[in-house]
Coordinates of C-alpha atoms in Angstrom, one line a residue:
Chain A
M1 CA 20.3 -22.5 35.5
S2 CA 22.5 -22.2 32.1
D3 CA 20.5 -22.0 28.9
I4 CA 22.4 -24.8 27.4
R5 CA 20.3 -27.9 26.5
T6 CA 22.2 -29.7 23.7
V7 CA 25.7 -30.7 23.9
T8 CA 28.1 -31.8 21.2
V9 CA 31.4 -33.4 22.0
L10 CA 34.0 -33.7 19.2
G11 CA 36.5 -36.4 19.6
T12 CA 35.7 -39.7 21.4
G13 CA 39.1 -40.7 22.8
V14 CA 39.6 -41.4 26.5
L15 CA 38.7 -37.9 27.5
G16 CA 36.0 -36.9 24.9
S17 CA 34.0 -40.0 25.6
Q18 CA 34.1 -39.5 29.3
I19 CA 32.9 -35.7 28.9
A20 CA 30.2 -36.9 26.6
Y21 CA 28.8 -39.7 28.8
Q22 CA 29.0 -37.6 31.9
A23 CA 26.8 -34.9 30.2
A24 CA 24.4 -37.6 29.1
Y25 CA 24.4 -39.1 32.4
S26 CA 23.5 -35.6 33.8
G27 CA 20.5 -35.6 31.5
F28 CA 21.5 -33.5 28.5
A29 CA 21.0 -34.6 24.9
V30 CA 24.6 -35.2 23.7
T31 CA 25.9 -35.8 20.2
A32 CA 29.3 -37.3 20.1
Y33 CA 31.2 -36.7 16.8
D34 CA 34.3 -38.7 15.4
I35 CA 35.9 -38.8 12.0
N36 CA 34.8 -42.0 10.7
D37 CA 32.8 -45.2 11.1
A38 CA 35.9 -47.0 12.9
A39 CA 36.1 -44.2 15.3
I40 CA 32.3 -44.3 15.9
E41 CA 32.3 -48.1 16.5
A42 CA 35.1 -47.8 19.1
A43 CA 33.2 -44.9 20.8
A44 CA 30.1 -47.1 21.2
K45 CA 32.3 -49.7 22.9
R46 CA 33.8 -47.0 25.2
F47 CA 30.3 -45.7 26.1
A48 CA 29.1 -49.1 27.0
G49 CA 32.3 -49.7 29.1
L50 CA 31.6 -46.3 30.8
A51 CA 28.1 -47.4 31.7
E52 CA 29.6 -50.6 33.6
T53 CA 32.2 -48.5 35.2
Y54 CA 29.6 -46.0 36.4
K55 CA 27.5 -48.8 37.8
A56 CA 30.3 -50.2 39.8
E57 CA 31.8 -46.7 40.8
V58 CA 29.2 -44.2 41.0
A59 CA 26.5 -44.1 43.7
G60 CA 22.9 -44.4 42.1
A61 CA 24.2 -45.5 38.5
A62 CA 23.0 -49.0 39.0
D63 CA 19.5 -47.9 39.3
E64 CA 18.8 -47.8 35.4
K65 CA 20.7 -44.2 35.2
A66 CA 23.9 -45.5 33.7
D67 CA 21.7 -47.1 31.0
A68 CA 19.6 -44.2 30.5
A69 CA 22.6 -42.1 29.9
L70 CA 23.4 -44.3 26.8
R71 CA 19.9 -43.4 25.3
N72 CA 20.7 -39.7 25.6
L73 CA 23.8 -40.3 23.5
T74 CA 23.8 -39.8 19.6
L75 CA 26.8 -40.9 17.6
T76 CA 27.7 -39.4 14.2
S77 CA 30.7 -38.9 11.8
T78 CA 28.9 -36.1 10.1
L79 CA 30.1 -32.8 11.3
A80 CA 27.4 -30.8 9.9
D81 CA 24.6 -33.0 11.7
A82 CA 26.6 -33.1 15.0
V83 CA 26.7 -29.1 15.3
A84 CA 23.4 -28.2 13.6
D85 CA 21.7 -27.4 17.0
A86 CA 24.4 -27.4 19.3
D87 CA 24.2 -24.9 22.3
I88 CA 27.8 -25.8 23.1
V89 CA 30.5 -27.8 21.4
I90 CA 33.2 -29.2 23.4
E91 CA 36.2 -29.8 21.4
A92 CA 38.5 -32.8 22.4
V93 CA 40.1 -33.7 19.3
P94 CA 43.9 -34.6 19.1
E95 CA 46.4 -32.0 20.6
N96 CA 47.7 -30.8 17.2
L97 CA 47.6 -27.2 16.1
E98 CA 46.8 -28.4 12.4
I99 CA 44.0 -30.3 13.6
K100 CA 42.5 -27.8 15.9
R101 CA 42.7 -25.3 13.1
D102 CA 41.1 -27.4 10.6
T103 CA 38.4 -28.4 13.1
Y104 CA 37.7 -24.8 14.2
A105 CA 37.6 -23.5 10.5
K106 CA 34.8 -26.2 9.7
L107 CA 32.8 -25.4 13.0
A108 CA 32.8 -21.8 12.3
E109 CA 31.0 -22.3 9.0
L110 CA 28.8 -25.1 10.2
A111 CA 27.7 -24.0 13.9
P112 CA 24.8 -21.6 14.3
A113 CA 25.7 -18.3 15.8
K114 CA 24.5 -19.3 19.3
T115 CA 26.8 -22.1 19.6
I116 CA 29.4 -21.7 22.4
F117 CA 33.0 -23.4 21.5
A118 CA 34.8 -24.8 24.3
T119 CA 38.2 -26.5 23.9
N120 CA 39.6 -29.1 26.4
S121 CA 43.1 -28.6 25.1
S122 CA 45.5 -29.3 28.0
T123 CA 48.7 -28.2 26.1
L124 CA 47.3 -25.2 24.0
L125 CA 46.0 -22.0 25.4
P126 CA 42.8 -20.8 24.0
S127 CA 44.4 -17.7 22.6
D128 CA 46.5 -20.2 20.4
M129 CA 43.3 -21.1 18.7
V130 CA 40.8 -18.1 19.1
G131 CA 41.9 -16.8 15.6
F132 CA 40.5 -20.0 13.9
T133 CA 36.9 -19.8 15.5
G134 CA 35.3 -16.9 13.9
R135 CA 33.6 -16.3 17.3
P136 CA 36.2 -15.0 19.9
E137 CA 33.5 -13.9 22.4
R138 CA 31.8 -17.2 22.3
F139 CA 35.2 -19.2 22.5
L140 CA 37.2 -20.5 25.7
A141 CA 38.6 -23.5 27.4
M142 CA 36.5 -25.9 29.5
H143 CA 39.1 -28.6 30.9
F144 CA 38.4 -31.8 32.5
A145 CA 40.4 -34.4 34.2
N146 CA 40.7 -38.0 33.5
R147 CA 38.2 -40.1 35.3
I148 CA 35.7 -37.4 35.4
W149 CA 33.2 -39.2 37.5
V150 CA 35.7 -39.2 40.2
H151 CA 37.9 -36.1 39.6
N152 CA 35.1 -33.9 38.8
I153 CA 36.7 -30.7 38.1
A154 CA 36.1 -28.4 35.3
E155 CA 38.6 -25.5 34.7
V156 CA 37.1 -22.6 32.7
M157 CA 39.4 -20.2 31.1
G158 CA 38.6 -17.7 28.4
T159 CA 40.8 -15.3 26.5
P160 CA 40.6 -11.6 26.8
A161 CA 38.0 -11.6 23.9
T162 CA 35.6 -14.0 25.6
D163 CA 32.3 -12.5 26.7
P164 CA 32.1 -12.6 30.7
A165 CA 28.4 -13.8 30.1
V166 CA 29.6 -16.8 28.2
V167 CA 32.2 -17.6 31.0
Q168 CA 29.4 -17.7 33.4
T169 CA 27.1 -19.8 31.3
V170 CA 30.0 -22.4 31.0
L171 CA 30.5 -22.5 34.7
E172 CA 27.0 -22.9 35.4
F173 CA 26.9 -25.7 32.6
G174 CA 29.8 -27.3 34.3
A175 CA 27.8 -27.6 37.6
E176 CA 24.8 -29.0 35.8
I177 CA 27.0 -31.8 34.5
G178 CA 28.2 -32.6 38.0
M179 CA 31.4 -30.9 37.9
V180 CA 32.9 -28.4 40.5
P181 CA 33.6 -25.4 38.0
V182 CA 36.7 -23.4 38.5
E183 CA 37.0 -20.0 37.0
I184 CA 40.8 -19.2 35.9
K185 CA 40.6 -15.4 35.5
K186 CA 43.5 -14.8 33.3
E187 CA 45.1 -17.4 30.7
K188 CA 47.6 -19.7 32.4
A189 CA 49.5 -22.5 30.6
G190 CA 48.9 -25.7 32.4
Y191 CA 45.6 -24.3 34.2
L192 CA 45.5 -24.6 38.0
L193 CA 46.5 -28.2 38.5
N194 CA 49.6 -28.3 36.3
S195 CA 50.8 -25.0 37.7
L196 CA 50.8 -26.5 41.0
L197 CA 51.7 -30.2 40.0
V198 CA 54.7 -29.3 38.0
P199 CA 56.7 -27.3 40.8
F200 CA 55.8 -30.0 43.3
L201 CA 56.8 -32.9 41.1
S202 CA 60.1 -30.8 40.0
A203 CA 61.1 -30.4 43.7
A204 CA 60.8 -34.1 44.3
G205 CA 62.8 -34.8 41.2
E206 CA 65.5 -32.5 42.5
L207 CA 65.7 -34.3 45.8
L208 CA 66.4 -37.5 43.9
V209 CA 68.8 -36.1 41.6
D210 CA 70.8 -34.5 44.4
G211 CA 70.9 -37.8 46.3
I212 CA 68.8 -36.7 49.4
A213 CA 66.5 -39.5 49.6
E214 CA 65.0 -42.5 47.7
P215 CA 61.6 -42.2 45.9
V216 CA 59.8 -44.4 48.6
D217 CA 61.0 -42.3 51.4
I218 CA 60.0 -39.1 49.7
D219 CA 56.5 -40.6 48.7
N220 CA 56.1 -41.9 52.3
T221 CA 56.9 -38.6 53.8
W222 CA 54.5 -36.7 51.7
R223 CA 51.7 -39.2 52.2
I224 CA 51.9 -39.7 55.9
S225 CA 52.6 -36.0 56.6
T226 CA 49.9 -34.5 54.4
G227 CA 47.4 -37.5 54.3
A228 CA 47.7 -37.3 50.4
P229 CA 46.7 -40.6 48.7
M230 CA 49.9 -40.7 46.5
G231 CA 53.4 -39.2 46.6
P232 CA 55.3 -37.4 43.9
F233 CA 57.0 -40.6 42.4
Q234 CA 53.7 -42.6 42.5
I235 CA 52.1 -39.5 40.4
Y236 CA 55.1 -39.8 38.0
D237 CA 54.4 -43.4 37.6
M238 CA 50.6 -42.5 36.8
V239 CA 51.2 -39.7 34.5
G240 CA 53.7 -41.9 32.6
L241 CA 57.7 -41.3 32.5
T242 CA 57.5 -40.2 29.0
T243 CA 55.5 -37.4 29.8
A244 CA 57.6 -36.8 32.9
Y245 CA 60.6 -36.8 30.4
N246 CA 59.2 -34.5 28.0
V247 CA 58.2 -32.0 30.7
S248 CA 61.6 -32.2 32.5
A249 CA 63.7 -32.1 29.5
N250 CA 62.5 -28.5 28.8
G251 CA 63.1 -27.3 32.6
G252 CA 66.2 -25.9 34.2
P253 CA 69.6 -27.6 34.8
K254 CA 68.4 -30.0 37.6
Q255 CA 65.2 -30.8 35.8
R256 CA 67.3 -31.9 32.7
E257 CA 69.6 -33.9 35.1
F258 CA 66.2 -35.5 36.0
A259 CA 65.0 -36.1 32.6
A260 CA 68.3 -37.9 31.9
L261 CA 68.0 -40.0 35.1
I262 CA 64.6 -41.0 34.1
K263 CA 65.6 -41.9 30.5
E264 CA 68.6 -44.1 31.5
R265 CA 67.1 -46.0 34.4
Y266 CA 63.5 -46.4 33.2
I267 CA 62.5 -45.3 29.8
D268 CA 65.5 -46.9 28.1
Q269 CA 64.6 -50.1 29.7
G270 CA 60.8 -49.9 28.5
K271 CA 59.7 -49.0 32.1
L272 CA 57.3 -46.2 31.4
G273 CA 55.4 -46.3 34.6
M274 CA 52.1 -47.9 35.7
S275 CA 51.2 -48.4 32.1
T276 CA 53.9 -50.9 31.4
G277 CA 53.8 -52.5 35.0
E278 CA 57.2 -50.7 36.2
G279 CA 58.5 -47.5 36.6
F280 CA 59.7 -46.1 40.1
Y281 CA 57.6 -48.9 41.6
T282 CA 56.6 -52.3 40.0
Y283 CA 52.9 -53.0 39.7
P284 CA 51.0 -56.2 39.5
A285 CA 50.3 -57.7 36.0
K286 CA 46.9 -56.4 34.6
Chain B
M1 CA 66.0 -54.5 66.8
S2 CA 67.6 -51.4 68.1
D3 CA 69.6 -51.5 71.2
I4 CA 67.8 -48.5 72.5
R5 CA 65.9 -49.2 75.8
T6 CA 65.8 -45.9 77.7
V7 CA 64.7 -42.6 75.9
T8 CA 64.9 -39.1 77.2
V9 CA 63.1 -36.2 75.7
L10 CA 64.3 -32.7 76.3
G11 CA 61.5 -30.1 76.1
T12 CA 57.7 -30.8 76.7
G13 CA 56.2 -28.6 74.4
V14 CA 53.6 -29.6 71.7
L15 CA 56.1 -31.9 69.9
G16 CA 58.3 -32.8 72.6
S17 CA 55.4 -34.0 74.7
Q18 CA 53.9 -36.0 71.7
I19 CA 57.4 -37.6 71.1
A20 CA 57.9 -38.6 74.7
Y21 CA 54.2 -39.9 75.1
Q22 CA 54.4 -41.9 71.7
A23 CA 57.6 -43.6 72.8
A24 CA 56.2 -44.4 76.3
Y25 CA 53.2 -45.8 74.4
S26 CA 55.2 -48.1 72.5
G27 CA 56.6 -49.6 75.6
F28 CA 59.9 -47.6 76.4
A29 CA 60.9 -46.1 79.6
V30 CA 60.8 -42.7 78.9
T31 CA 62.2 -39.5 80.9
A32 CA 60.6 -36.1 80.0
Y33 CA 62.7 -33.2 81.2
D34 CA 61.7 -29.6 81.3
I35 CA 63.3 -26.6 83.0
N36 CA 61.4 -25.9 86.1
D37 CA 58.5 -27.3 88.4
A38 CA 55.8 -25.2 86.4
A39 CA 57.0 -26.6 83.1
I40 CA 56.7 -30.1 84.5
E41 CA 53.3 -29.5 86.0
A42 CA 52.2 -28.3 82.2
A43 CA 53.8 -31.4 80.8
A44 CA 52.0 -33.7 83.1
K45 CA 48.8 -32.2 81.9
R46 CA 49.9 -32.4 78.4
F47 CA 50.5 -36.3 78.9
A48 CA 47.2 -36.8 80.3
G49 CA 45.6 -35.0 77.5
L50 CA 47.5 -37.1 75.0
A51 CA 46.2 -40.2 76.8
E52 CA 42.6 -38.9 76.1
T53 CA 43.4 -38.2 72.6
Y54 CA 44.8 -41.5 72.0
K55 CA 41.9 -43.2 73.5
A56 CA 39.6 -41.4 71.0
E57 CA 41.8 -41.6 68.0
V58 CA 44.0 -44.5 68.0
A59 CA 42.9 -48.0 67.6
G60 CA 43.4 -50.1 70.6
A61 CA 44.4 -47.3 72.9
A62 CA 41.3 -47.4 75.1
D63 CA 42.2 -50.9 76.3
E64 CA 44.4 -49.6 79.2
K65 CA 47.3 -49.0 76.7
A66 CA 46.9 -45.2 76.8
D67 CA 46.9 -45.2 80.5
A68 CA 49.8 -47.7 80.7
A69 CA 51.8 -45.2 78.7
L70 CA 51.6 -42.7 81.4
R71 CA 53.2 -45.1 83.9
N72 CA 56.2 -45.5 81.7
L73 CA 56.9 -41.6 81.9
T74 CA 59.0 -40.1 84.4
L75 CA 59.3 -36.2 84.6
T76 CA 62.1 -34.3 86.0
S77 CA 63.6 -30.9 86.1
T78 CA 67.1 -32.3 86.8
L79 CA 69.1 -32.6 83.5
A80 CA 71.7 -34.7 85.0
D81 CA 68.9 -37.3 86.4
A82 CA 67.2 -37.2 83.1
V83 CA 70.2 -38.3 81.1
A84 CA 72.2 -40.5 83.4
D85 CA 71.1 -43.7 81.7
A86 CA 69.8 -42.5 78.2
D87 CA 70.2 -44.6 75.2
I88 CA 69.0 -41.6 73.2
V89 CA 68.3 -38.0 74.1
I90 CA 65.9 -36.5 71.7
E91 CA 66.2 -32.8 72.0
A92 CA 62.9 -30.8 71.4
V93 CA 64.0 -27.5 73.0
P94 CA 63.2 -24.0 71.5
E95 CA 64.4 -23.1 68.0
N96 CA 67.0 -20.7 69.3
L97 CA 70.6 -21.4 68.7
E98 CA 72.0 -20.0 72.0
I99 CA 69.3 -22.3 74.0
K100 CA 70.6 -25.4 71.9
R101 CA 74.2 -24.4 72.4
D102 CA 73.6 -24.3 76.4
T103 CA 71.9 -27.6 76.1
Y104 CA 74.3 -29.5 74.1
A105 CA 77.2 -28.0 76.3
K106 CA 75.5 -29.4 79.3
L107 CA 74.5 -32.6 77.8
A108 CA 78.1 -33.3 76.5
E109 CA 79.1 -33.3 80.1
L110 CA 76.3 -35.2 81.8
A111 CA 75.4 -38.0 79.5
P112 CA 77.4 -41.2 79.4
A113 CA 79.3 -41.9 76.2
K114 CA 76.8 -44.4 74.9
T115 CA 74.2 -41.8 74.6
I116 CA 72.8 -40.9 71.1
F117 CA 71.8 -37.1 70.7
A118 CA 69.0 -36.5 68.3
T119 CA 67.7 -33.1 67.6
N120 CA 64.0 -32.5 66.5
S121 CA 65.1 -29.1 65.3
S122 CA 63.0 -27.9 62.0
T123 CA 64.9 -24.9 61.1
L124 CA 68.5 -25.7 62.0
L125 CA 70.6 -28.2 60.4
P126 CA 72.4 -30.7 62.6
S127 CA 75.7 -29.4 61.2
D128 CA 74.7 -25.9 62.9
M129 CA 74.9 -27.7 66.2
V130 CA 77.2 -30.5 65.9
G131 CA 80.1 -28.5 67.3
F132 CA 78.3 -28.1 70.7
T133 CA 77.8 -31.8 71.1
G134 CA 81.2 -33.2 71.9
R135 CA 80.3 -36.5 70.0
P136 CA 79.7 -35.8 66.3
E137 CA 79.5 -39.4 65.4
R138 CA 76.6 -40.0 67.8
F139 CA 74.6 -36.8 66.9
L140 CA 72.0 -36.5 64.1
A141 CA 68.3 -34.9 63.4
M142 CA 65.4 -37.3 64.1
H143 CA 62.4 -35.0 62.9
F144 CA 58.8 -35.8 63.8
A145 CA 55.5 -34.2 62.7
N146 CA 52.7 -32.6 64.8
R147 CA 49.9 -35.1 65.7
I148 CA 52.7 -37.8 65.8
W149 CA 50.0 -40.5 66.2
V150 CA 48.5 -39.7 62.9
H151 CA 51.5 -38.4 60.8
N152 CA 53.8 -41.0 61.9
I153 CA 56.9 -40.3 60.1
A154 CA 60.4 -39.9 61.4
E155 CA 62.8 -38.0 59.2
V156 CA 66.4 -39.1 60.1
M157 CA 69.3 -36.9 58.9
G158 CA 72.9 -36.9 60.1
T159 CA 75.8 -34.8 59.4
P160 CA 78.9 -36.0 57.3
A161 CA 80.4 -36.9 60.8
T162 CA 77.7 -39.1 61.9
D163 CA 78.5 -42.8 62.4
P164 CA 76.3 -44.9 59.8
A165 CA 75.7 -47.4 62.3
V166 CA 74.1 -44.8 64.7
V167 CA 71.8 -43.8 61.6
Q168 CA 70.9 -47.4 61.3
T169 CA 70.0 -47.6 65.2
V170 CA 68.0 -44.4 65.0
L171 CA 65.8 -45.7 61.9
E172 CA 65.3 -48.9 63.8
F173 CA 64.3 -47.0 66.9
G174 CA 62.0 -45.1 64.9
A175 CA 60.2 -48.1 63.5
E176 CA 60.1 -49.4 67.2
I177 CA 58.1 -46.4 68.3
G178 CA 55.6 -46.8 65.5
M179 CA 57.2 -44.2 62.9
V180 CA 57.8 -44.9 59.3
P181 CA 61.5 -43.9 59.4
V182 CA 62.8 -42.3 56.3
E183 CA 66.5 -41.8 55.9
I184 CA 67.9 -38.4 54.5
K185 CA 71.1 -39.1 53.0
K186 CA 72.5 -35.7 52.8
E187 CA 71.6 -32.6 54.9
K188 CA 68.7 -30.8 53.5
A189 CA 67.2 -27.7 54.9
G190 CA 63.6 -28.2 55.5
Y191 CA 64.1 -31.9 55.4
L192 CA 61.8 -33.8 52.7
L193 CA 58.5 -32.5 53.7
N194 CA 59.3 -28.8 53.4
S195 CA 61.4 -29.2 50.4
L196 CA 58.0 -30.5 48.8
L197 CA 55.7 -28.1 50.5
V198 CA 57.5 -24.9 50.0
P199 CA 57.6 -25.0 46.3
F200 CA 54.0 -26.4 46.0
L201 CA 52.7 -23.5 48.5
S202 CA 54.8 -21.0 46.6
A203 CA 53.1 -22.0 43.2
A204 CA 49.7 -21.5 44.8
G205 CA 50.8 -18.2 46.2
E206 CA 51.9 -17.2 42.7
L207 CA 48.7 -18.0 41.2
L208 CA 46.9 -15.8 43.7
V209 CA 49.3 -12.7 43.4
D210 CA 48.9 -13.0 39.6
G211 CA 45.1 -12.7 39.8
I212 CA 44.9 -16.2 38.0
A213 CA 42.2 -17.6 40.4
E214 CA 40.8 -17.3 43.9
P215 CA 42.0 -19.5 46.8
V216 CA 38.9 -21.6 47.0
D217 CA 39.1 -22.5 43.3
I218 CA 42.8 -23.4 43.5
D219 CA 42.1 -25.5 46.6
N220 CA 39.1 -27.2 44.8
T221 CA 41.2 -28.0 41.9
W222 CA 43.9 -29.6 43.9
R223 CA 41.8 -31.5 46.2
I224 CA 39.4 -33.0 43.6
S225 CA 42.2 -33.6 41.0
T226 CA 44.5 -35.4 43.2
G227 CA 42.3 -36.8 46.2
A228 CA 44.5 -34.8 48.6
P229 CA 42.5 -33.9 51.9
M230 CA 43.6 -30.3 51.8
G231 CA 44.5 -27.6 49.2
P232 CA 47.3 -25.1 49.7
F233 CA 45.3 -22.4 51.1
Q234 CA 43.8 -24.6 53.6
I235 CA 47.6 -25.8 54.4
Y236 CA 48.5 -22.0 54.6
D237 CA 45.6 -21.5 57.4
M238 CA 46.8 -24.6 59.1
V239 CA 50.3 -23.7 59.1
G240 CA 49.5 -20.3 60.1
L241 CA 49.6 -17.2 58.1
T242 CA 52.7 -15.6 60.2
T243 CA 54.9 -18.6 59.4
A244 CA 53.6 -18.2 55.8
Y245 CA 54.6 -14.5 55.9
N246 CA 57.9 -15.1 57.3
V247 CA 58.9 -17.9 54.6
S248 CA 57.5 -15.9 51.9
A249 CA 59.2 -12.7 52.8
N250 CA 62.6 -14.3 52.2
G251 CA 61.7 -15.6 48.7
G252 CA 62.0 -14.3 45.1
P253 CA 59.9 -11.2 44.0
K254 CA 56.5 -13.1 43.5
Q255 CA 56.9 -14.7 47.1
R256 CA 57.5 -11.3 48.5
E257 CA 54.5 -10.0 46.8
F258 CA 52.5 -12.9 48.2
A259 CA 54.0 -11.9 51.7
A260 CA 52.8 -8.3 51.4
L261 CA 49.3 -9.5 50.4
I262 CA 49.1 -11.9 53.3
K263 CA 50.1 -9.1 55.7
E264 CA 47.7 -6.4 54.3
R265 CA 44.7 -8.6 53.9
Y266 CA 45.1 -11.0 56.8
I267 CA 47.8 -10.5 59.4
D268 CA 47.1 -6.9 59.9
Q269 CA 43.5 -7.7 60.6
G270 CA 44.6 -10.2 63.1
K271 CA 43.7 -13.1 60.9
L272 CA 46.3 -15.5 61.3
G273 CA 44.7 -18.7 60.2
M274 CA 43.0 -21.7 61.8
S275 CA 44.4 -20.5 65.3
T276 CA 42.3 -17.4 65.2
G277 CA 39.5 -18.6 63.4
E278 CA 40.1 -16.7 60.1
G279 CA 42.7 -16.7 57.3
F280 CA 41.8 -17.4 53.8
Y281 CA 38.8 -19.3 55.1
T282 CA 36.5 -18.8 58.1
Y283 CA 36.4 -21.5 60.9
P284 CA 34.0 -22.2 63.5
A285 CA 34.6 -20.7 67.1
K286 CA 36.3 -23.2 69.2

């Protein structure tokens, strides 16, 4: 068992609110911080919505457990209060280096020496931020997936300066909040998931650009042959074509061709994937 | 509806026997050819085994349908008889260019002009064989997956010389034998499946070689994040580490490092994956 008892989550966006709720659902005392009253009000709504989602989708959650989780959550817009007694702070603020820097500079002053700092950043490496933290040995990444109650994975990745005992504590804590904890032993951009997903999606994009086959045929082949629930073009639509464009536009020649194709055929027509109801596929109206 | 009525399958190995049985199960009159009496006897056993498997695993197969399929199958070791009235010949002989050449040279003489020739080769392109067939416009690849009754995909891929009407006929025939037919519009080594699988598996191998994470952690991340039934190292064990070695040894520097790792840690110890009970994982004895 880890020695973590009190959890603070900074940022109550889509993923921050899920992390906070899941930790509260697992019995931890959780403080959720956001920057002002409007953000706190929005967070309270998100948490209430998550309680309903858990009741519908998580076995056992309907038996009072989803509502009990709400009682384990404290909301505040005062950072000093939020972190005063935190064993771990999970940072899920916007993916912007300036905001991260400001956040860690304040945290370094306000949090007690015992507090572990964990970033949920998807796009920055912990090494990009460790210099702001004032406690390199107690800082690492703990990376969650959207729809945390289904995709319950926590990728834990330190910097060379992270104390191995802190990595172990965070891995144990991950299991305690219902995640399958995964240790990443060296820093890797994209963690494990994107390190597999990007080459896979790129290969699919290349088949399309080269005129080998149509998206539906490529997806059918992958799904039927491997039993996976989604093919690569369904994943593109789920991730969103703007993100797909941004990743591909920074790749090799074939990837840049694919980026141009996505832009011309879809993005320029306002077709951004599932979120807009159309991308490689058409989706029913919400 | 295609105009195919009579089907001949050449070669009754693992996949050849599945293709023949599946076509018979779908109501076609199927002739299965193999080279001698011993091979024919082995084929009869395979077909009987497939009937039992279908009864256990395919909805509706237990109602006489699996046994009826056996009555649609004719076995012969006389090639002239096998192909005398075939609308389509599906060639599933060993993956050896000499054997393919011999087979097509004989077929070109023995089969009537109407017969479509379809190769199930995984590793050769139809262009590698078209010169032996004597009928380039009626020759293409029709590629099936192992456990055809579950992974019911048929990748159809012509050469530049294939008549588009023949491609359409074979796509329709694919649907008629219960496959999801997929058109590959230009020749592509590895068809669609391996064009996606190889970069995906390579990325996983690279994570291991680089010491980023352990196989079980990489697999957990992929399975939990995407909902896929298997992670990349489980797929390696299923495909077999000898095949994984052969593919990786012909790749880039990281892939060759991965090939060396597989050889040293597994192949040299007789651990070849699921087939031997041990690879990246250990499997229960059969």
